[in-house]
Coordinates of C-alpha atoms and ligand atoms in Angstrom, one line a residue:
M5 CA 0.0 0.0 0.0
S6 CA 1.4 3.4 -0.9
Y7 CA 0.7 6.5 1.2
T8 CA 1.2 10.3 0.7
N9 CA 2.3 11.4 4.2
I10 CA 3.7 8.2 5.8
L11 CA 6.0 5.3 5.0
S12 CA 5.4 1.7 6.2
Q13 CA 7.9 -1.1 5.9
I14 CA 8.3 -4.5 7.5
Q15 CA 11.6 -6.2 8.2
N16 CA 12.2 -9.2 10.5
G17 CA 8.7 -9.1 11.8
I18 CA 8.9 -5.4 12.8
T19 CA 6.8 -2.9 10.9
T20 CA 8.2 0.7 11.0
I21 CA 5.7 3.4 10.4
T22 CA 7.4 6.8 9.6
I23 CA 5.4 10.0 9.5
N24 CA 6.8 11.7 6.5
R25 CA 6.0 15.4 6.2
P26 CA 9.4 16.9 7.2
S27 CA 8.7 20.3 5.6
K28 CA 5.8 20.7 8.2
L29 CA 7.8 19.0 10.9
N30 CA 5.5 15.9 10.4
A31 CA 2.5 17.8 11.8
L32 CA -0.6 15.6 11.9
N33 CA -3.2 16.8 9.4
S34 CA -6.5 14.8 9.0
H35 CA -5.1 13.0 5.9
T36 CA -2.0 11.9 7.9
I37 CA -4.2 10.7 10.8
E38 CA -6.3 8.6 8.3
E39 CA -3.2 7.1 6.7
L40 CA -1.8 6.3 10.1
H41 CA -5.0 4.6 11.1
T42 CA -4.9 2.4 8.0
A43 CA -1.2 1.6 8.4
F44 CA -1.6 0.7 12.1
Q45 CA -4.7 -1.4 11.3
Q46 CA -2.9 -3.2 8.5
A47 CA 0.2 -3.9 10.6
D48 CA -2.0 -5.2 13.5
T49 CA -3.9 -7.7 11.2
D50 CA -0.7 -8.7 9.4
T51 CA 0.4 -12.0 11.0
Q52 CA 4.0 -11.3 10.0
T53 CA 4.1 -8.1 12.1
K54 CA 5.1 -8.8 15.8
V55 CA 6.0 -5.3 16.8
I56 CA 5.3 -1.8 15.4
I57 CA 7.8 1.1 15.7
V58 CA 6.4 4.6 15.0
T59 CA 8.9 7.4 14.3
G60 CA 9.2 10.7 12.3
S61 CA 11.2 11.4 9.2
G62 CA 14.1 13.8 9.2
N63 CA 16.2 14.6 12.2
K64 CA 14.3 17.6 13.5
A65 CA 10.8 16.3 14.5
F66 CA 8.9 13.2 15.6
V67 CA 5.7 15.2 15.2
A68 CA 5.4 18.9 15.9
G69 CA 1.7 18.6 16.8
A70 CA -1.7 18.6 15.1
D71 CA -1.7 20.7 12.0
I72 CA -2.7 24.1 13.3
S73 CA -3.6 25.4 9.9
E74 CA -6.4 22.9 9.6
F75 CA -8.4 23.9 12.7
A76 CA -7.6 27.6 13.3
D77 CA -11.2 28.6 12.3
F78 CA -13.1 25.7 13.7
S79 CA -16.4 26.1 15.7
V80 CA -17.0 24.6 19.2
A81 CA -18.7 21.6 17.6
Q82 CA -16.0 21.1 15.0
G83 CA -13.4 21.3 17.8
A84 CA -15.1 18.6 19.8
E85 CA -15.5 16.5 16.7
L86 CA -11.8 16.9 15.8
A87 CA -10.7 15.5 19.2
A88 CA -13.3 12.7 19.2
Q89 CA -12.4 11.6 15.7
G90 CA -8.7 11.8 16.3
Q91 CA -8.9 9.8 19.5
A92 CA -11.0 7.1 17.9
L93 CA -9.0 6.8 14.7
L94 CA -5.5 7.1 16.1
F95 CA -4.7 7.7 19.7
D96 CA -7.1 5.3 21.5
F97 CA -6.8 3.0 18.5
V98 CA -3.0 2.7 19.0
A99 CA -3.2 2.5 22.8
N100 CA -5.5 -0.5 22.5
L101 CA -3.8 -2.2 19.6
Q102 CA -3.1 -5.9 20.2
T103 CA 0.4 -5.5 18.6
P104 CA 3.0 -3.8 20.7
V105 CA 3.8 -0.2 19.6
I106 CA 7.1 1.5 20.4
A107 CA 7.5 5.2 19.7
A108 CA 11.0 6.2 18.6
V109 CA 11.0 9.9 19.4
N110 CA 13.6 11.5 17.1
G111 CA 13.1 15.2 17.7
F112 CA 10.2 17.6 18.6
A113 CA 7.2 15.7 20.0
L114 CA 4.8 18.4 20.7
G115 CA 1.0 18.5 21.2
G116 CA -0.5 15.7 19.1
G117 CA 3.1 14.4 18.6
L118 CA 3.6 13.8 22.3
E119 CA 0.1 12.5 22.5
L120 CA 0.9 9.9 19.8
A121 CA 4.1 8.9 21.5
M122 CA 2.1 8.5 24.8
A123 CA -0.5 6.4 23.1
A124 CA 2.3 4.0 22.1
H125 CA 2.9 1.3 24.6
F126 CA 6.3 2.8 25.5
R127 CA 8.8 5.3 24.2
V128 CA 12.5 5.5 23.4
A129 CA 14.1 8.9 22.5
S130 CA 17.1 10.4 20.9
D131 CA 19.1 12.9 23.0
T132 CA 17.9 15.7 20.7
A133 CA 14.2 15.1 21.4
K134 CA 12.1 17.8 23.0
M135 CA 8.6 17.0 24.4
G136 CA 5.7 19.1 25.5
L137 CA 2.0 19.9 25.3
P138 CA 2.0 23.6 24.2
E139 CA -1.7 23.8 23.5
V140 CA -2.6 26.4 26.1
S141 CA -0.2 28.8 24.3
L142 CA -2.6 28.6 21.4
G143 CA -5.7 29.0 23.6
V144 CA -6.8 25.4 23.5
I145 CA -6.0 22.2 25.6
P146 CA -4.6 18.9 24.5
G147 CA -7.4 17.0 22.8
Y148 CA -5.8 13.7 21.8
G149 CA -5.6 12.2 25.2
G150 CA -2.8 14.3 26.6
T151 CA -4.6 15.5 29.7
Q152 CA -5.1 11.9 30.7
R153 CA -2.0 10.0 29.5
L154 CA 0.6 12.6 30.7
P155 CA -0.5 12.5 34.4
Q156 CA -0.6 8.7 34.1
L157 CA 3.0 8.6 32.9
I158 CA 4.7 11.3 34.9
G159 CA 2.3 12.2 37.8
K160 CA -0.3 14.8 38.2
G161 CA 1.8 17.7 39.5
R162 CA 4.5 17.4 36.8
A163 CA 1.8 17.1 34.1
M164 CA -0.1 20.1 35.4
E165 CA 3.1 22.2 35.3
L166 CA 4.1 21.1 31.8
I167 CA 0.6 21.7 30.4
M168 CA 0.1 25.0 32.2
T169 CA 3.5 26.4 31.2
A170 CA 3.3 25.1 27.7
G171 CA 6.9 24.2 28.3
M172 CA 9.2 21.7 26.7
I173 CA 11.4 19.1 28.4
D174 CA 14.5 17.5 26.9
A175 CA 15.1 13.8 26.6
A176 CA 17.1 13.7 29.9
K177 CA 14.3 15.2 31.8
A178 CA 11.8 12.9 30.0
Y179 CA 13.9 9.9 31.1
E180 CA 14.0 11.2 34.7
F181 CA 10.2 11.6 34.7
G182 CA 9.7 8.1 33.2
L183 CA 8.1 9.5 30.1
V184 CA 10.7 7.6 27.9
N185 CA 12.4 4.3 28.8
H186 CA 15.7 4.9 27.1
V187 CA 17.7 7.8 25.6
T188 CA 20.3 7.3 22.9
T189 CA 22.0 9.2 20.1
P190 CA 19.9 10.1 17.0
E191 CA 22.1 7.6 14.9
E192 CA 21.4 4.7 17.4
L193 CA 17.7 5.4 18.0
L194 CA 16.1 3.0 15.5
T195 CA 18.8 0.4 16.2
L196 CA 17.8 0.5 19.9
A197 CA 14.1 0.4 19.1
N198 CA 14.6 -2.6 16.8
K199 CA 16.7 -4.3 19.4
I200 CA 14.0 -4.0 22.0
A201 CA 11.3 -5.0 19.4
G202 CA 13.4 -8.1 18.5
K203 CA 13.3 -9.2 22.2
I204 CA 9.5 -8.7 22.3
A205 CA 9.0 -10.6 19.0
R206 CA 10.5 -13.7 20.4
N207 CA 7.7 -14.0 23.0
S208 CA 4.1 -15.2 22.6
S209 CA 2.1 -12.6 20.6
V210 CA -1.2 -13.8 22.1
A211 CA 0.2 -13.5 25.7
I212 CA 1.5 -10.0 24.8
A213 CA -1.9 -8.9 23.6
A214 CA -3.5 -10.3 26.8
A215 CA -0.9 -8.3 28.8
I216 CA -1.7 -5.1 26.9
N217 CA -5.5 -5.6 27.6
A218 CA -4.9 -6.3 31.3
V219 CA -2.5 -3.3 31.8
N220 CA -4.9 -0.9 29.8
A221 CA -7.9 -2.1 31.8
G222 CA -6.5 -0.6 35.0
F223 CA -6.5 2.8 33.3
M224 CA -10.1 2.6 32.0
D225 CA -13.2 3.9 33.6
G226 CA -15.6 1.2 34.6
K227 CA -13.1 -1.6 34.3
N228 CA -11.3 -3.5 37.1
G229 CA -7.7 -4.2 36.1
F230 CA -7.4 -7.1 38.5
E231 CA -10.5 -8.8 37.1
A232 CA -9.3 -8.1 33.6
E233 CA -6.0 -9.8 34.5
I234 CA -7.8 -12.9 35.9
S235 CA -9.8 -13.2 32.7
E236 CA -6.9 -12.6 30.3
F237 CA -4.7 -15.0 32.4
G238 CA -7.4 -17.7 32.1
M239 CA -7.7 -17.1 28.4
C240 CA -4.0 -17.8 27.9
F241 CA -4.5 -21.4 29.1
G242 CA -6.6 -22.1 26.0
T243 CA -4.0 -21.0 23.5
A244 CA -1.5 -23.0 21.4
D245 CA 1.2 -20.5 22.5
F246 CA 0.7 -21.5 26.1
K247 CA 1.0 -25.2 25.3
E248 CA 4.1 -24.5 23.2
G249 CA 5.7 -22.2 25.8
T250 CA 5.2 -24.6 28.7
Q251 CA 6.2 -27.7 26.7
A252 CA 9.3 -26.0 25.4
F253 CA 10.3 -25.1 28.9
L254 CA 9.8 -28.6 30.3
G255 CA 11.5 -30.1 27.2
K256 CA 14.5 -27.7 27.7
R257 CA 14.2 -26.2 24.3
K258 CA 13.4 -22.8 22.8
P259 CA 9.7 -22.2 22.1
V260 CA 8.4 -21.7 18.5
F261 CA 5.2 -19.8 19.2
P262 CA 2.4 -20.4 16.6
G263 CA 0.9 -17.0 17.6
N264 CA -2.6 -18.3 18.5
Ligands
LIG5 N1 1.0 22.6 12.5 C1 1.2 23.1 11.3 N2 2.4 23.5 10.8 C2 3.5 23.3 11.6 C3 3.3 22.8 12.9 C4 2.0 22.5 13.3 N3 1.8 22.0 14.6 N4 4.6 22.8 13.4 C5 5.4 23.2 12.5 N5 4.8 23.5 11.4 C6 5.3 24.1 10.1 C7 5.6 25.6 10.2 O1 4.5 26.3 10.0 C8 6.7 25.7 9.1 O2 6.0 25.7 7.9 P1 6.4 26.8 6.7 O3 7.9 26.5 6.5 O4 5.5 26.4 5.6 O5 6.2 28.1 7.3 C9 7.4 24.4 9.2 O6 6.6 23.5 9.9 C10 8.7 24.5 10.0 O7 8.4 25.0 11.3 P2 9.1 26.3 11.9 O8 8.2 26.9 13.0 O9 9.6 27.2 10.9 O10 10.4 25.6 12.6 P3 11.2 26.1 13.9 O11 12.5 25.3 13.9 O12 11.4 27.6 13.8 O13 10.3 25.8 15.2 C11 8.8 24.5 16.5 C12 10.0 24.5 15.5 C13 8.4 23.0 16.7 C14 9.3 25.1 17.8 C15 7.7 25.3 15.9 O14 7.4 24.8 14.6 C16 6.4 25.1 16.7 O15 6.2 25.8 17.7 N6 5.4 24.4 16.2 C17 4.1 24.3 16.7 C18 4.1 23.4 18.0 C19 2.7 23.3 18.6 O16 2.2 24.3 19.1 N7 2.1 22.1 18.5 C20 0.8 21.9 19.1 C21 -0.2 22.0 18.1 S1 -1.8 21.8 18.9

């Protein structure tokens, strides 16, 4: 499948989706969001894809935010619709994907860019990355999940300050806050993301999907994470991966997971 604003390629079971609008610092316009939805959906249903990496093209930006030129004259109703549609198509969609998603943050991750990185299951960053939610400097608030996911990841007080000041933190601070798991050089960023993805890809994909569901349940209204864990744990006992994983252990060999 060919796209206008993104690239998607698979290698060794790892699909890398690259947002590719460098002249606009990879800002997310509606077409890019639709293309990302399609690419994530395709990768998730592709049995060859074990892990997805999302990154930005060029060395300046991961994503510098939602495309401000698209919504500058929106009404109240259009503003609410923009947030609802974006969350459904991309941000909640990615957070609840059954395939693990790693964000490789290669530069500015601002507004919708940081929100996309936070929707991923975890993040690695280059030491040139800068992150923030500058929406209040535009007279608006984060609308793609930022007011919820930032406090979950770094704590309420830090999130309040970052949102209220419209400030940016560098990669070292993001690491200290737990917003990113690893920091490396720009040259090594995708190598590192691929190395971690490779470790994930060796494990049971059905068990990983169950773990994503259980962890996410604890952050959802009206769901009990412990109950979700019990249910997902039980589900694993009915899978071929569980039989293979346990038999391989008992037989002192490496498992070859069928992925179901
Ligand atoms: N939406 C639309 N266009 C954007 C954009 C965004 N969020 N972020 C950057 N761009 C565009 C710029 O308009 C510019 O386009 P042009 O060359 O056609 O004028 C191009 O990308 C390069 O950006 P520029 O501002 O010239 O780069 P810079 O190095 O001077 O500054 C930033 C980089 C990231 C600090 C600055 O682009 C910025 O503040 N962007 C907006 C961040 C933001 O508020 N995001 C939240 C949106 S809700």
